[in-house]
Coordinates of C-alpha atoms in Angstrom, one line a residue:
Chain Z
X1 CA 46.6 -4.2 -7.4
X2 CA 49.8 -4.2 -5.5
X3 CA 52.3 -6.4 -6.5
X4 CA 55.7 -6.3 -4.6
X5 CA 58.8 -5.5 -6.4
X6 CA 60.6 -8.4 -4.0
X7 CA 59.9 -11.8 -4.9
X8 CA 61.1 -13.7 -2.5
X9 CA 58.2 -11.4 -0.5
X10 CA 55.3 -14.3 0.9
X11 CA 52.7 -12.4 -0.8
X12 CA 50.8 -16.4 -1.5
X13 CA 51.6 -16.7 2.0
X14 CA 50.3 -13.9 3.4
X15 CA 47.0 -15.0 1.5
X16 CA 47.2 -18.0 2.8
X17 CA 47.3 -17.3 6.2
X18 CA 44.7 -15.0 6.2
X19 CA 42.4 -17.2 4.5
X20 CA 43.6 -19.8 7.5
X21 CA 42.4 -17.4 10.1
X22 CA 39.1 -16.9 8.6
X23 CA 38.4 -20.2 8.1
X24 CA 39.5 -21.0 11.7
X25 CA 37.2 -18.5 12.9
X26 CA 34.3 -19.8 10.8
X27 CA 35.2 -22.9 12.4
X28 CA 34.5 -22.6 16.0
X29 CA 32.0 -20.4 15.6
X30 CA 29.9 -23.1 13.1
X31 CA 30.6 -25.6 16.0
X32 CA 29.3 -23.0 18.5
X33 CA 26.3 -22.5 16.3
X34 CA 26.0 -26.6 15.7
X35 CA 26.0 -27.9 19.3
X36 CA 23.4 -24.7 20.3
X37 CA 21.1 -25.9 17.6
X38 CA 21.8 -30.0 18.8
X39 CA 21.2 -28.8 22.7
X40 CA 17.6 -26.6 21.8
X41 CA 16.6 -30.0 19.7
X42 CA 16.9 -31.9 23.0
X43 CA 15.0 -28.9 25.0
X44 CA 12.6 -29.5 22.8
X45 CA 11.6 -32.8 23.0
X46 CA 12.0 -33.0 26.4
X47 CA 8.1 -32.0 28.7
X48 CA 8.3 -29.4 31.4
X49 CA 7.7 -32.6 33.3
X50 CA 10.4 -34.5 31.9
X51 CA 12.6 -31.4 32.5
X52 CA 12.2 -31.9 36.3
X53 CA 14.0 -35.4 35.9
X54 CA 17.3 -36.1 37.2
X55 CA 19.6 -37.4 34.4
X56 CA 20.9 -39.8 36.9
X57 CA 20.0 -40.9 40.7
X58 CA 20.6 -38.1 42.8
X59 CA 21.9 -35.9 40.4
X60 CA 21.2 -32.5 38.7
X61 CA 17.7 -32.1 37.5
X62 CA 17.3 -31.3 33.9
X63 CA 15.4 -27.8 34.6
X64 CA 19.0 -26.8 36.9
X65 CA 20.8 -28.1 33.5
X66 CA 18.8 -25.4 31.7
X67 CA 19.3 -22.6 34.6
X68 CA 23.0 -23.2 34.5
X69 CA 23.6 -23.6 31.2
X70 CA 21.1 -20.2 30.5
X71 CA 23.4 -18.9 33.4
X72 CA 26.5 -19.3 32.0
X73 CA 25.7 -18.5 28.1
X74 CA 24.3 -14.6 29.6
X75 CA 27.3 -14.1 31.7
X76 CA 29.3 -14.6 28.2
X77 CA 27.5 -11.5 27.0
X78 CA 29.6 -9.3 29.1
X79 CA 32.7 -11.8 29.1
X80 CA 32.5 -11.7 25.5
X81 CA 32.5 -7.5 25.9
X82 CA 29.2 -7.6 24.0
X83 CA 26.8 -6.4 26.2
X84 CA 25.3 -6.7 30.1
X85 CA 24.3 -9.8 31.1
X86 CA 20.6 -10.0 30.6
X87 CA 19.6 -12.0 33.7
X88 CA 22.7 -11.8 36.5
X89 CA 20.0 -12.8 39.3
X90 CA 20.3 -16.6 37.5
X91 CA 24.0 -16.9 39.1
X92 CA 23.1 -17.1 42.5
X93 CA 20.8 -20.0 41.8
X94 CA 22.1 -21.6 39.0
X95 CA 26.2 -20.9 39.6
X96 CA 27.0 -20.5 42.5
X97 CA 24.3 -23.1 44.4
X98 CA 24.0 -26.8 43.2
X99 CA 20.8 -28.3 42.5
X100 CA 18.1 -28.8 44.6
X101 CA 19.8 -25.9 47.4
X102 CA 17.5 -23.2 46.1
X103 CA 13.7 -23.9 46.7
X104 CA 12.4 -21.6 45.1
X105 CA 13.5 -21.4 41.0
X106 CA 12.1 -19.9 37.9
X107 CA 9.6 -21.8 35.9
X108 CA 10.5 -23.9 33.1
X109 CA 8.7 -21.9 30.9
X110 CA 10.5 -18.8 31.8
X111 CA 14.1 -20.4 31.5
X112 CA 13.1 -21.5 28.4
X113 CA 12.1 -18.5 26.9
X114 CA 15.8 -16.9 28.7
X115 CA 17.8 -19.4 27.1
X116 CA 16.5 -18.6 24.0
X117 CA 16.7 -15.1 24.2
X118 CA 20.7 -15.1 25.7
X119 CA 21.2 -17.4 22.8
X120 CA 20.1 -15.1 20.0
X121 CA 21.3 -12.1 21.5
X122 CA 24.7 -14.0 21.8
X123 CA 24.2 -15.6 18.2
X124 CA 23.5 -11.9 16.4
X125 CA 27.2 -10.3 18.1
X126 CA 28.5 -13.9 17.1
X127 CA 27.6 -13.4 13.9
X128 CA 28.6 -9.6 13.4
X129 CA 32.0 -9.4 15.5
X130 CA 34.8 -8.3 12.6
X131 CA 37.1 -11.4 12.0
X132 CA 39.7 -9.3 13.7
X133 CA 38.0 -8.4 17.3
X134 CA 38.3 -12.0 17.9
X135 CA 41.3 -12.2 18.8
X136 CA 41.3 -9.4 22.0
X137 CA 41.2 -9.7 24.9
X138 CA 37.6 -11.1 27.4
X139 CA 36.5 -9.3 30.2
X140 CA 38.2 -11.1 32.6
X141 CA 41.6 -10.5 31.5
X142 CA 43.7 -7.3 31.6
X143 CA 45.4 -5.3 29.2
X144 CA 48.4 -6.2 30.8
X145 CA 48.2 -9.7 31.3
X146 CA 46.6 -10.5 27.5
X147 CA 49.7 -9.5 26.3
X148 CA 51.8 -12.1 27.8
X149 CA 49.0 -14.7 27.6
X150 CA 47.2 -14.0 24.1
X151 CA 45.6 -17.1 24.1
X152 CA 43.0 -15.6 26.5
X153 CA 41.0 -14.0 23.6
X154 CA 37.0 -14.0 22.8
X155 CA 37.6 -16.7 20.7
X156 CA 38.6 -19.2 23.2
X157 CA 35.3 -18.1 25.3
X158 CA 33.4 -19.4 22.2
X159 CA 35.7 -22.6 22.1
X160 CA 35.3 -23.2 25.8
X161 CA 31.7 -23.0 25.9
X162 CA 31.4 -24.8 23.1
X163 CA 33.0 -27.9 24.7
X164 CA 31.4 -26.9 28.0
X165 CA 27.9 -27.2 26.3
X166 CA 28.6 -30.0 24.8
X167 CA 29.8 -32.1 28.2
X168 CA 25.8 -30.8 29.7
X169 CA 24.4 -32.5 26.1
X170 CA 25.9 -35.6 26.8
X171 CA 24.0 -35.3 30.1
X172 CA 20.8 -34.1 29.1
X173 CA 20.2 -36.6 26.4
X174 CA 20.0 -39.2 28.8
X175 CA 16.7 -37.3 30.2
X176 CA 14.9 -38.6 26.9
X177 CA 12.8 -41.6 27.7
X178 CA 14.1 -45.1 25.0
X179 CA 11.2 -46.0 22.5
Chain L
X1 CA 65.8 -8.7 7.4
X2 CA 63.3 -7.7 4.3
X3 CA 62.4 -4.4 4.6
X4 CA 59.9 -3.9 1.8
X5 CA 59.6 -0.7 0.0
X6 CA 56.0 0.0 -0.4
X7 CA 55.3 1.5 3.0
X8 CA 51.3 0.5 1.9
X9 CA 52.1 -2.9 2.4
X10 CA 51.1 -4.7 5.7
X11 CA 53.9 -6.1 7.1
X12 CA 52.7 -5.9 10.7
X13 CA 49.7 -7.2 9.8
X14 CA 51.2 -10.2 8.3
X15 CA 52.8 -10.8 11.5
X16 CA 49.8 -11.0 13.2
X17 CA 47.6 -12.5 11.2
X18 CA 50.2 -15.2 11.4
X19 CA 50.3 -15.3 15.1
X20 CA 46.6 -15.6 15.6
X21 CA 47.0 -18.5 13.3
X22 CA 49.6 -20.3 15.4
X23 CA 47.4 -18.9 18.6
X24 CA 44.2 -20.9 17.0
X25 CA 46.6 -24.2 16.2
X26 CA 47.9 -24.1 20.2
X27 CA 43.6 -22.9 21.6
X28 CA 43.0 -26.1 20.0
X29 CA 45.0 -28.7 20.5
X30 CA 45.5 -27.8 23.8
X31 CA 41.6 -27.7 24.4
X32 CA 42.1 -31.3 22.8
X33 CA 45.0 -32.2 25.3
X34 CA 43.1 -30.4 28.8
X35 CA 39.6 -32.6 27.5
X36 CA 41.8 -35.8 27.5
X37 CA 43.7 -35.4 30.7
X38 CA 39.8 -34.5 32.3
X39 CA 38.6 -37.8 31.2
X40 CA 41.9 -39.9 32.2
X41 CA 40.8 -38.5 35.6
X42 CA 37.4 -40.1 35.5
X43 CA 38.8 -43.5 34.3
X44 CA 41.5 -43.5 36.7
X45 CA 39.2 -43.0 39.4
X46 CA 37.0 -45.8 38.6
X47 CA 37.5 -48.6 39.8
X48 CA 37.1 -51.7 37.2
X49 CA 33.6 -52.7 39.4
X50 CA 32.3 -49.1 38.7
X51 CA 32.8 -49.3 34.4
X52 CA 30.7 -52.0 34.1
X53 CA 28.0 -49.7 35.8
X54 CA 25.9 -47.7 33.6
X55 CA 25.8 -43.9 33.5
X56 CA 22.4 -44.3 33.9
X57 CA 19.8 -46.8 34.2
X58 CA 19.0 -48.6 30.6
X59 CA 22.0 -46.4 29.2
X60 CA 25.4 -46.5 28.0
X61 CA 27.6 -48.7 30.7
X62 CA 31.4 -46.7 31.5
X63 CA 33.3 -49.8 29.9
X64 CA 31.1 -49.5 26.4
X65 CA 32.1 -45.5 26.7
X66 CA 35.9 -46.3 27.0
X67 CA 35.8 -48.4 24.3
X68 CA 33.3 -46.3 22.0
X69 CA 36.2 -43.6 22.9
X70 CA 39.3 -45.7 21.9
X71 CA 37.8 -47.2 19.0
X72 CA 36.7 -43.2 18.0
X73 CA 40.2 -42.2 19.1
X74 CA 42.0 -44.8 17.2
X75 CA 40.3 -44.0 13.9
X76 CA 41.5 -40.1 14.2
X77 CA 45.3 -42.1 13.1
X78 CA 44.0 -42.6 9.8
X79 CA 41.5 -40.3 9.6
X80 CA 44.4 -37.4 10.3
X81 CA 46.9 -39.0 8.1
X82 CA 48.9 -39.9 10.7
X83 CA 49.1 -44.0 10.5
X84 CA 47.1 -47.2 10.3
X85 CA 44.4 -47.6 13.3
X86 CA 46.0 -49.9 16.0
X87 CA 42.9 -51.6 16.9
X88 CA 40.2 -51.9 13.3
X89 CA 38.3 -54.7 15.5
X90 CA 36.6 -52.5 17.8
X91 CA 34.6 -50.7 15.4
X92 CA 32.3 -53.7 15.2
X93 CA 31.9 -54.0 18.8
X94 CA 31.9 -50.4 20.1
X95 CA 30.8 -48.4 17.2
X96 CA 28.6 -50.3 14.8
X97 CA 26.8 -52.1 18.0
X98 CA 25.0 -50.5 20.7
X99 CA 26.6 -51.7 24.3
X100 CA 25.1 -54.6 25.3
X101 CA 24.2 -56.3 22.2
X102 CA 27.8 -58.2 22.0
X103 CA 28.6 -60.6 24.5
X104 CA 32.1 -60.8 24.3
X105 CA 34.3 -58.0 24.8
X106 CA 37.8 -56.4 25.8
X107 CA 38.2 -56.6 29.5
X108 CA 38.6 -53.0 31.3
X109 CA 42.3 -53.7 32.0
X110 CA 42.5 -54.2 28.0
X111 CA 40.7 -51.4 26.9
X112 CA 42.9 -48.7 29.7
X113 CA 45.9 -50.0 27.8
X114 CA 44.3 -49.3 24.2
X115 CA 42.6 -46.3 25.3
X116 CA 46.4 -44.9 26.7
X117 CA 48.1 -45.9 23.9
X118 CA 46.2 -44.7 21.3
X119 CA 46.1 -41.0 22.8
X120 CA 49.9 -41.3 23.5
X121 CA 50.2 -42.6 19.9
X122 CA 47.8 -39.3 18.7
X123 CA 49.4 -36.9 21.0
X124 CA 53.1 -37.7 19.8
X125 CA 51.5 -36.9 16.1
X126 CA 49.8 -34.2 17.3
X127 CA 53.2 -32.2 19.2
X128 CA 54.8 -32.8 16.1
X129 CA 52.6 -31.9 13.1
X130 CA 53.9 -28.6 11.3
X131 CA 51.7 -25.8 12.1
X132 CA 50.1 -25.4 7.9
X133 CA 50.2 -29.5 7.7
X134 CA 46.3 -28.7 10.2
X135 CA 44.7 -27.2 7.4
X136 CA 45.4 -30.0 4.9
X137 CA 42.3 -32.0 4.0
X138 CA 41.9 -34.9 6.3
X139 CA 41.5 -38.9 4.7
X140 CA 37.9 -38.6 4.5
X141 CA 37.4 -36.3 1.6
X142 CA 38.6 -36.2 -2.0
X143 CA 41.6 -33.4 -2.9
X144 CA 38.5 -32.3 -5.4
X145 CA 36.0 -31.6 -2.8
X146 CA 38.2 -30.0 0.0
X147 CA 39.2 -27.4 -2.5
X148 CA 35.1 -26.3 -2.7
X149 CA 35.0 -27.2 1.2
X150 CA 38.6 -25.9 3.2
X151 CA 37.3 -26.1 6.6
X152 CA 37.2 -30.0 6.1
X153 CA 40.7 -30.2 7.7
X154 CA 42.7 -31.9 10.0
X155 CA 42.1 -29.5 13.1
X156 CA 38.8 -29.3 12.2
X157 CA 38.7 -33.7 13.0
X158 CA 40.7 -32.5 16.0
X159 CA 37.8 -30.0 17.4
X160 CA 35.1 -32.1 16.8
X161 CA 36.5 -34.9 18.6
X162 CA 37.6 -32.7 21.4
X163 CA 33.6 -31.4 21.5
X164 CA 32.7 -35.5 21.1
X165 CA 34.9 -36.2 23.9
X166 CA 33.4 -33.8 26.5
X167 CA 30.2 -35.0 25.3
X168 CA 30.9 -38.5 26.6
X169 CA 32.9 -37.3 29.5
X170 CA 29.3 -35.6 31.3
X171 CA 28.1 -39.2 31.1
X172 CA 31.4 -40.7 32.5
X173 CA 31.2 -37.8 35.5
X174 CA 27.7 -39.7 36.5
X175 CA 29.3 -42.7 37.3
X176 CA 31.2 -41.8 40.3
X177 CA 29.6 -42.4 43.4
X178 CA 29.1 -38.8 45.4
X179 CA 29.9 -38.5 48.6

């Protein structure tokens, strides 16, 4: 054990603040982990049928909801610097054109089983990424730049997607048919 | 300047484990402030005709949404520690009732005035809340309890109500006609 030979030294502090930062991390990433498990409960009540619903007149279909959100979570794989994204043909369709555009999509069935997959494979580098990695820089960011805007770390990829899942939710839960 | 003499000790890593913390504090509350300033554009865009729409049909009409909002909003005073909530009397109508089921409520003029004044009310609290004072307990668990459970703080209230906000805010998007 260390103890410092100055006592006005912060050493409760320091403690303190670390335990601050790890409980911030464990923060996000719980309401990362929270609003994945509250979307998947929705996929899956929700038919193949009822997936080809809009959520509202004229606009997107759940099944493009699915696509873009399935989309987005595999391009954070690489954003994230975790790994390739898994299924980069999904962005033309699903990111880059609204819904209805593209004629031709994948099946429910097979977006289904790719969202789950991205998720997992996301969820197990989630859940293994040292306390400390979270705060470099994303893909999208250089060197350079990260060190004048050090906001612009993984960690606020997890918080923005969080928030960004969570705005799709709101929409997708009005797919459900009332009792 | 404290230069300590244990060369072991981390120093530099106190520094940054500090600065992540205040980096977390700002990722946060300004994901709370961008969220808010996203949904004043929605509401400022609708016209008074358009609230009384619903986000879709049998659903949630805009003007229950911006008062579910405030009357969520206005809580977070107490909740946070902050002061007394400004308007207790929407609770019964916009919380503890589905929309619809009271006759008699605010008008949207009324509720735009609560709604702005509650966030400006929240926000000055929020700019001026010392950086440790966020991971106090918040009002709605016991001193006893939050020692066991940490991560029941006050930006903890703040990033689920940011996720809660967004949530809503996918609905409020459906309400504006497309062009």
């Amino acid at each position: 054990m260390i103890i410092s030979p100055i006592t006005s030294f912060p050493l409760h502090l320091f403690k303190t603040i670390k335990m601050n930062t790890e409980l911030l991390i464990k923060m996000i990433t719980d309401s990362w982990r929270k609003e994945v498990v509250a979307t998947n409960k929705i996929f899956d009540n929700l038919s193949d049928e009822e997936l080809m619903q809009e959520v509202a007149p004229g606009r997107n279909r759940g099944i493009y909801l699915l696509g873009h959100l399935t989309a987005v979570h595999d391009r954070m794989l690489p954003l994230l610097r975790f790994e390739e994204a898994r299924y980069p043909e999904l962005t033309a369709v699903f990111l880059e054109s609204p819904d209805k555009a593209v004629e031709a999509i994948p099946s429910a069935s097979q977006l289904r089983q790719q969202w789950k997959e991205v998720n997992d494979t996301l969820s197990n580098h989630i859940n293994n990424l040292p306390g400390d990695d979270w705060f470099t820089r994303h893909a999208n960011i250089s060197e350079e730049d990260f060190i004048k805007e050090p906001d612009r770390n993984r960690l606020k990829v997890l918080l923005d997607r969080t928030i960004h899942l969570s705005n799709h939710r709101g929409q997708l839960l009005l797919l459900k048919k009332k009792n």
